[in-house]
GROMACS .gro file of C-alpha atoms in nm:
model
  322
    1MET     CA    1  -3.743  15.285  -5.478
    2ARG     CA    2  -3.595  15.356  -5.136
    3ALA     CA    3  -3.218  15.386  -5.108
    4LEU     CA    4  -2.962  15.443  -4.835
    5LEU     CA    5  -2.663  15.658  -4.930
    6VAL     CA    6  -2.355  15.596  -4.715
    7VAL     CA    7  -2.121  15.896  -4.741
    8ASN     CA    8  -1.760  15.894  -4.628
    9PRO     CA    9  -1.686  16.264  -4.556
   10ALA     CA   10  -1.312  16.192  -4.574
   11ALA     CA   11  -1.331  16.066  -4.934
   12THR     CA   12  -1.020  16.209  -5.095
   13THR     CA   13  -1.153  16.306  -5.438
   14THR     CA   14  -1.491  16.459  -5.359
   15SER     CA   15  -1.563  16.796  -5.200
   16ALA     CA   16  -1.862  16.878  -4.981
   17ARG     CA   17  -2.014  17.070  -5.272
   18THR     CA   18  -1.970  16.774  -5.508
   19ARG     CA   19  -2.129  16.541  -5.255
   20ASP     CA   20  -2.429  16.776  -5.224
   21VAL     CA   21  -2.473  16.776  -5.603
   22LEU     CA   22  -2.458  16.394  -5.612
   23ILE     CA   23  -2.709  16.361  -5.329
   24HIS     CA   24  -2.956  16.592  -5.507
   25ALA     CA   25  -2.912  16.400  -5.833
   26LEU     CA   26  -2.982  16.067  -5.665
   27ALA     CA   27  -3.270  16.206  -5.457
   28SER     CA   28  -3.442  16.327  -5.773
   29GLU     CA   29  -3.483  15.964  -5.885
   30MET     CA   30  -3.558  15.783  -5.560
   31LYS     CA   31  -3.651  15.817  -5.195
   32LEU     CA   32  -3.307  15.872  -5.051
   33GLU     CA   33  -3.171  15.873  -4.698
   34ALA     CA   34  -2.814  16.003  -4.681
   35VAL     CA   35  -2.599  15.920  -4.378
   36THR     CA   36  -2.246  16.047  -4.322
   37THR     CA   37  -2.010  15.802  -4.152
   38GLU     CA   38  -1.873  15.913  -3.817
   39TYR     CA   39  -1.637  15.634  -3.710
   40ARG     CA   40  -1.443  15.335  -3.841
   41GLY     CA   41  -1.694  15.057  -3.901
   42HIS     CA   42  -1.993  15.293  -3.930
   43ALA     CA   43  -2.044  15.206  -4.297
   44ARG     CA   44  -2.053  14.839  -4.201
   45ASP     CA   45  -2.316  14.908  -3.936
   46LEU     CA   46  -2.524  15.102  -4.188
   47GLY     CA   47  -2.496  14.821  -4.443
   48ARG     CA   48  -2.615  14.571  -4.184
   49ARG     CA   49  -2.907  14.797  -4.093
   50ALA     CA   50  -3.007  14.807  -4.460
   51ALA     CA   51  -2.978  14.429  -4.491
   52GLU     CA   52  -3.202  14.378  -4.191
   53SER     CA   53  -3.453  14.635  -4.312
   54GLU     CA   54  -3.755  14.528  -4.511
   55ASP     CA   55  -3.795  14.845  -4.716
   56ILE     CA   56  -3.448  14.945  -4.843
   57ASP     CA   57  -3.399  14.844  -5.205
   58MET     CA   58  -3.047  14.974  -5.264
   59VAL     CA   59  -2.739  15.093  -5.076
   60VAL     CA   60  -2.515  15.349  -5.245
   61ALA     CA   61  -2.157  15.373  -5.114
   62LEU     CA   62  -1.992  15.711  -5.175
   63GLY     CA   63  -1.626  15.675  -5.089
   64GLY     CA   64  -1.318  15.469  -5.159
   65ASP     CA   65  -1.258  15.095  -5.154
   66GLY     CA   66  -1.251  15.090  -4.773
   67THR     CA   67  -1.600  15.237  -4.753
   68VAL     CA   68  -1.726  14.986  -5.010
   69ASN     CA   69  -1.570  14.698  -4.816
   70GLU     CA   70  -1.742  14.806  -4.495
   71VAL     CA   71  -2.080  14.840  -4.667
   72VAL     CA   72  -2.044  14.497  -4.828
   73ASN     CA   73  -1.955  14.335  -4.496
   74GLY     CA   74  -2.261  14.494  -4.341
   75LEU     CA   75  -2.489  14.380  -4.622
   76LEU     CA   76  -2.356  14.025  -4.600
   77HIS     CA   77  -2.345  14.008  -4.220
   78HIS     CA   78  -2.593  13.720  -4.225
   79GLY     CA   79  -2.457  13.572  -4.549
   80PRO     CA   80  -2.539  13.611  -4.919
   81ASP     CA   81  -2.901  13.620  -5.032
   82ILE     CA   82  -2.923  13.786  -5.372
   83ASP     CA   83  -3.303  13.758  -5.386
   84ARG     CA   84  -3.355  13.939  -5.056
   85LEU     CA   85  -3.062  14.174  -4.993
   86PRO     CA   86  -3.058  14.532  -5.122
   87ARG     CA   87  -2.855  14.597  -5.433
   88LEU     CA   88  -2.524  14.781  -5.412
   89ALA     CA   89  -2.423  15.089  -5.610
   90VAL     CA   90  -2.083  15.256  -5.585
   91VAL     CA   91  -1.989  15.620  -5.641
   92PRO     CA   92  -1.606  15.635  -5.639
   93GLY     CA   93  -1.460  15.889  -5.401
   94GLY     CA   94  -1.124  15.742  -5.303
   95SER     CA   95  -0.776  15.772  -5.445
   96THR     CA   96  -0.778  15.448  -5.648
   97ASN     CA   97  -1.135  15.306  -5.652
   98VAL     CA   98  -1.034  14.961  -5.777
   99PHE     CA   99  -1.373  14.797  -5.720
  100ALA     CA  100  -1.578  15.063  -5.898
  101ARG     CA  101  -1.340  15.078  -6.194
  102ALA     CA  102  -1.323  14.699  -6.221
  103LEU     CA  103  -1.702  14.705  -6.255
  104GLY     CA  104  -1.659  14.941  -6.550
  105LEU     CA  105  -1.780  15.256  -6.376
  106PRO     CA  106  -1.615  15.592  -6.455
  107ASN     CA  107  -1.354  15.704  -6.203
  108ASP     CA  108  -1.527  16.042  -6.173
  109ALA     CA  109  -1.796  16.066  -5.905
  110VAL     CA  110  -2.033  16.278  -6.113
  111GLU     CA  111  -2.000  16.059  -6.422
  112ALA     CA  112  -2.038  15.744  -6.213
  113THR     CA  113  -2.358  15.883  -6.058
  114GLY     CA  114  -2.492  15.943  -6.408
  115ALA     CA  115  -2.402  15.587  -6.507
  116ILE     CA  116  -2.582  15.451  -6.200
  117LEU     CA  117  -2.895  15.653  -6.277
  118ASP     CA  118  -2.885  15.526  -6.638
  119ALA     CA  119  -2.852  15.169  -6.512
  120LEU     CA  120  -3.150  15.214  -6.282
  121ARG     CA  121  -3.364  15.349  -6.566
  122ASP     CA  122  -3.252  15.063  -6.791
  123GLU     CA  123  -3.293  14.813  -6.504
  124THR     CA  124  -2.945  14.668  -6.554
  125GLU     CA  125  -2.751  14.499  -6.278
  126ARG     CA  126  -2.486  14.234  -6.230
  127VAL     CA  127  -2.450  13.949  -5.982
  128ILE     CA  128  -2.089  13.918  -5.870
  129GLY     CA  129  -1.880  13.678  -5.666
  130LEU     CA  130  -1.685  13.782  -5.358
  131GLY     CA  131  -1.404  13.649  -5.142
  132LEU     CA  132  -1.434  13.550  -4.777
  133ALA     CA  133  -1.131  13.525  -4.547
  134ALA     CA  134  -1.122  13.389  -4.194
  135GLY     CA  135  -0.878  13.261  -3.936
  136THR     CA  136  -0.800  12.894  -3.994
  137PRO     CA  137  -0.959  12.654  -3.740
  138GLY     CA  138  -0.704  12.487  -3.514
  139THR     CA  139  -0.451  12.769  -3.545
  140GLU     CA  140  -0.369  13.069  -3.330
  141ASP     CA  141  -0.572  13.281  -3.573
  142GLU     CA  142  -0.892  13.077  -3.551
  143ALA     CA  143  -1.063  13.353  -3.353
  144ALA     CA  144  -1.012  13.606  -3.633
  145PRO     CA  145  -1.361  13.686  -3.765
  146ALA     CA  146  -1.461  13.607  -4.122
  147ARG     CA  147  -1.458  13.910  -4.349
  148TRP     CA  148  -1.565  13.966  -4.709
  149PHE     CA  149  -1.349  14.134  -4.970
  150THR     CA  150  -1.445  14.267  -5.310
  151PHE     CA  151  -1.128  14.270  -5.521
  152CYS     CA  152  -0.814  14.152  -5.340
  153ALA     CA  153  -0.640  14.028  -5.027
  154GLY     CA  154  -0.276  13.969  -4.949
  155LEU     CA  155  -0.056  13.799  -4.691
  156GLY     CA  156   0.304  13.916  -4.669
  157PHE     CA  157   0.484  14.172  -4.882
  158ASP     CA  158   0.197  14.366  -5.039
  159ALA     CA  159   0.014  14.385  -4.705
  160GLY     CA  160   0.330  14.524  -4.551
  161VAL     CA  161   0.328  14.800  -4.812
  162VAL     CA  162  -0.037  14.876  -4.734
  163GLY     CA  163   0.046  14.899  -4.364
  164ARG     CA  164   0.330  15.141  -4.432
  165VAL     CA  165   0.106  15.361  -4.646
  166GLU     CA  166  -0.158  15.370  -4.373
  167GLN     CA  167   0.106  15.481  -4.122
  168GLN     CA  168   0.212  15.763  -4.352
  169ARG     CA  169  -0.149  15.873  -4.405
  170GLU     CA  170  -0.203  15.882  -4.029
  171ARG     CA  171   0.088  16.127  -4.018
  172GLY     CA  172  -0.090  16.354  -4.263
  173ARG     CA  173   0.062  16.239  -4.593
  174ARG     CA  174  -0.164  16.233  -4.898
  175SER     CA  175  -0.234  15.898  -5.062
  176THR     CA  176  -0.047  15.923  -5.390
  177HIS     CA  177   0.111  15.673  -5.623
  178ALA     CA  178   0.453  15.819  -5.538
  179LEU     CA  179   0.385  15.745  -5.172
  180TYR     CA  180   0.302  15.384  -5.256
  181MET     CA  181   0.617  15.340  -5.464
  182ARG     CA  182   0.837  15.474  -5.184
  183GLN     CA  183   0.682  15.230  -4.939
  184VAL     CA  184   0.731  14.942  -5.186
  185VAL     CA  185   1.105  15.017  -5.191
  186ARG     CA  186   1.124  15.045  -4.813
  187GLN     CA  187   0.930  14.723  -4.764
  188PHE     CA  188   1.165  14.543  -5.002
  189LEU     CA  189   1.479  14.671  -4.830
  190GLU     CA  190   1.349  14.577  -4.485
  191GLU     CA  191   1.167  14.253  -4.577
  192PRO     CA  192   1.319  13.985  -4.348
  193ASN     CA  193   1.180  13.686  -4.540
  194ARG     CA  194   1.254  13.780  -4.900
  195ARG     CA  195   1.539  13.530  -4.944
  196GLN     CA  196   1.359  13.233  -4.788
  197GLY     CA  197   0.981  13.239  -4.814
  198VAL     CA  198   0.769  13.135  -4.515
  199ILE     CA  199   0.424  13.107  -4.678
  200THR     CA  200   0.261  12.779  -4.787
  201LEU     CA  201  -0.041  12.756  -5.018
  202GLU     CA  202  -0.262  12.457  -4.937
  203ARG     CA  203  -0.552  12.344  -5.157
  204PRO     CA  204  -0.772  12.034  -5.126
  205GLY     CA  205  -0.655  11.765  -5.366
  206HIS     CA  206  -0.321  11.934  -5.445
  207ASP     CA  207   0.030  11.921  -5.305
  208PRO     CA  208   0.121  12.218  -5.086
  209VAL     CA  209   0.327  12.494  -5.248
  210SER     CA  210   0.578  12.613  -4.989
  211ASN     CA  211   0.853  12.873  -4.941
  212LEU     CA  212   0.649  13.155  -5.093
  213VAL     CA  213   0.761  13.511  -5.023
  214LEU     CA  214   0.457  13.696  -5.155
  215SER     CA  215   0.094  13.593  -5.196
  216ILE     CA  216  -0.190  13.793  -5.350
  217VAL     CA  217  -0.551  13.676  -5.378
  218CYS     CA  218  -0.756  13.836  -5.656
  219ASN     CA  219  -1.132  13.841  -5.708
  220THR     CA  220  -1.116  14.045  -6.027
  221ALA     CA  221  -0.884  14.205  -6.277
  222PRO     CA  222  -0.722  14.454  -6.278
  223TRP     CA  223  -0.557  14.406  -5.939
  224THR     CA  224  -0.498  14.780  -5.898
  225TYR     CA  225  -0.430  15.099  -6.094
  226LEU     CA  226  -0.132  15.330  -6.123
  227GLY     CA  227  -0.304  15.649  -6.228
  228ASN     CA  228  -0.505  15.544  -6.533
  229ARG     CA  229  -0.288  15.239  -6.597
  230PRO     CA  230  -0.449  14.908  -6.494
  231VAL     CA  231  -0.216  14.653  -6.330
  232TYR     CA  232  -0.297  14.284  -6.381
  233ALA     CA  233  -0.161  14.048  -6.117
  234SER     CA  234  -0.408  13.773  -6.214
  235PRO     CA  235  -0.548  13.856  -6.559
  236ASN     CA  236  -0.797  13.567  -6.552
  237ALA     CA  237  -0.955  13.671  -6.222
  238SER     CA  238  -1.320  13.769  -6.258
  239PHE     CA  239  -1.627  13.862  -6.058
  240ASP     CA  240  -1.791  13.568  -6.242
  241THR     CA  241  -1.554  13.302  -6.102
  242ALA     CA  242  -1.408  13.215  -5.763
  243LEU     CA  243  -1.064  13.337  -5.649
  244ASP     CA  244  -0.722  13.351  -5.816
  245VAL     CA  245  -0.384  13.344  -5.644
  246VAL     CA  246  -0.051  13.479  -5.763
  247ALA     CA  247   0.256  13.411  -5.548
  248LEU     CA  248   0.632  13.448  -5.577
  249SER     CA  249   0.896  13.219  -5.433
  250LYS     CA  250   1.183  13.467  -5.470
  251LEU     CA  251   1.229  13.838  -5.405
  252SER     CA  252   1.593  13.896  -5.491
  253THR     CA  253   1.681  14.229  -5.651
  254PRO     CA  254   1.687  14.081  -6.006
  255ALA     CA  255   1.357  13.898  -5.941
  256VAL     CA  256   1.188  14.212  -5.809
  257ALA     CA  257   1.305  14.410  -6.111
  258ARG     CA  258   1.175  14.139  -6.345
  259TYR     CA  259   0.835  14.096  -6.184
  260ALA     CA  260   0.787  14.469  -6.129
  261THR     CA  261   0.845  14.520  -6.500
  262GLN     CA  262   0.598  14.243  -6.579
  263LEU     CA  263   0.336  14.407  -6.359
  264LEU     CA  264   0.390  14.750  -6.509
  265THR     CA  265   0.357  14.606  -6.861
  266SER     CA  266   0.083  14.357  -6.772
  267SER     CA  267  -0.231  14.322  -6.981
  268PRO     CA  268  -0.560  14.130  -6.977
  269GLU     CA  269  -0.372  13.855  -7.163
  270ARG     CA  270  -0.052  13.832  -6.956
  271GLY     CA  271   0.051  13.893  -6.595
  272PRO     CA  272   0.352  13.790  -6.387
  273HIS     CA  273   0.514  13.471  -6.512
  274GLY     CA  274   0.837  13.273  -6.477
  275ARG     CA  275   0.981  12.990  -6.272
  276HIS     CA  276   0.943  13.179  -5.944
  277ALA     CA  277   0.580  13.272  -6.009
  278VAL     CA  278   0.290  13.054  -5.893
  279THR     CA  279  -0.058  13.119  -6.034
  280VAL     CA  280  -0.383  12.932  -5.970
  281HIS     CA  281  -0.727  13.017  -6.108
  282ASP     CA  282  -1.089  12.988  -5.993
  283GLN     CA  283  -1.033  12.847  -5.644
  284THR     CA  284  -1.323  12.808  -5.403
  285ASP     CA  285  -1.128  12.687  -5.097
  286PHE     CA  286  -0.763  12.723  -4.996
  287THR     CA  287  -0.541  12.830  -4.706
  288LEU     CA  288  -0.230  13.044  -4.676
  289ASN     CA  289  -0.012  12.938  -4.383
  290SER     CA  290   0.298  13.119  -4.262
  291LYS     CA  291   0.577  13.005  -4.032
  292VAL     CA  292   0.580  13.352  -3.875
  293PRO     CA  293   0.309  13.618  -3.838
  294LEU     CA  294   0.290  13.837  -4.149
  295PRO     CA  295   0.099  14.152  -4.245
  296PHE     CA  296  -0.248  14.084  -4.386
  297GLN     CA  297  -0.466  14.315  -4.597
  298MET     CA  298  -0.806  14.304  -4.760
  299ASP     CA  299  -0.925  14.557  -5.021
  300GLY     CA  300  -0.634  14.781  -4.927
  301ASP     CA  301  -0.711  14.779  -4.553
  302HIS     CA  302  -0.430  14.658  -4.326
  303LEU     CA  303  -0.567  14.413  -4.069
  304GLY     CA  304  -0.258  14.336  -3.863
  305LEU     CA  305  -0.049  14.018  -3.850
  306ARG     CA  306  -0.175  13.669  -3.936
  307SER     CA  307  -0.015  13.325  -3.950
  308SER     CA  308  -0.296  13.135  -4.121
  309VAL     CA  309  -0.589  13.254  -4.332
  310THR     CA  310  -0.851  13.034  -4.498
  311PHE     CA  311  -1.015  13.172  -4.812
  312THR     CA  312  -1.348  13.091  -4.974
  313GLY     CA  313  -1.455  13.207  -5.318
  314VAL     CA  314  -1.831  13.262  -5.319
  315ARG     CA  315  -1.994  13.293  -5.659
  316ARG     CA  316  -2.315  13.497  -5.699
  317ALA     CA  317  -2.286  13.672  -5.365
  318LEU     CA  318  -2.420  14.023  -5.433
  319ARG     CA  319  -2.623  14.224  -5.685
  320VAL     CA  320  -2.455  14.541  -5.811
  321ILE     CA  321  -2.600  14.825  -6.017
  322VAL     CA  322  -2.385  14.879  -6.329
   0.00000   0.00000   0.00000
């Protein structure tokens, strides 16, 4: 087997020594080429190179969810083809590692490497679905390129929080759960549209759902983790189905307290619920429109402001080693 290892040297939870140990462990079982990323988008370029190669059987992403997202977008640059494309393996190296943990991999890089090697020996893999988001034709965002995401996307409040966290990290702050919680509070206090939502969910064959304040698109559950605690925004979301949406039509102080409590106590059986909560399951095609440009994020990566995003849930898009 020939594999390409894509290494993010800025991965927050792995040291250079740990990465060397992981590389040697993987190289003992396969013909391995390890490449360290040097710029934003480099992992995507490497994934595309692997997809266009005729002799790479697997791509291993060593890094956080952002690195995984780039690799996936490179692998699927020409679209899904599970019979031809290299398989994906993930060694978690970020602060949260939602995708790897949602697949059932350990959150420790060394243990996850061992699990991947076991899976290769046992010849076990999984075919998963992914989400695709693009600018909506006929809108000012139609030129926005289509991009794949592995576990979530968001238009509005949660994307604003992601943007704030990225700004803090650029200033040298460490990515911690305390940092996220502080930015959640600041985003709430400064959110201009929390009393009157500006987002509309449109689905073929259904009436539009308007005046939404917050909208989250999930491709799996959990939605995220607070330390070791999984948080379920859409408990029924799965890599085996299309996309789920959870949205809120009110963000008053009492509503935020209620839904924050529901998220913190969520489980695989129950997520946010109530008369201001909108949930839809297993959607293959829908659009989120906003009356004003809002922050947009995919897999925890802030992508700027968008007014209209069209989503597609693609089942059986990629083979993953688990």
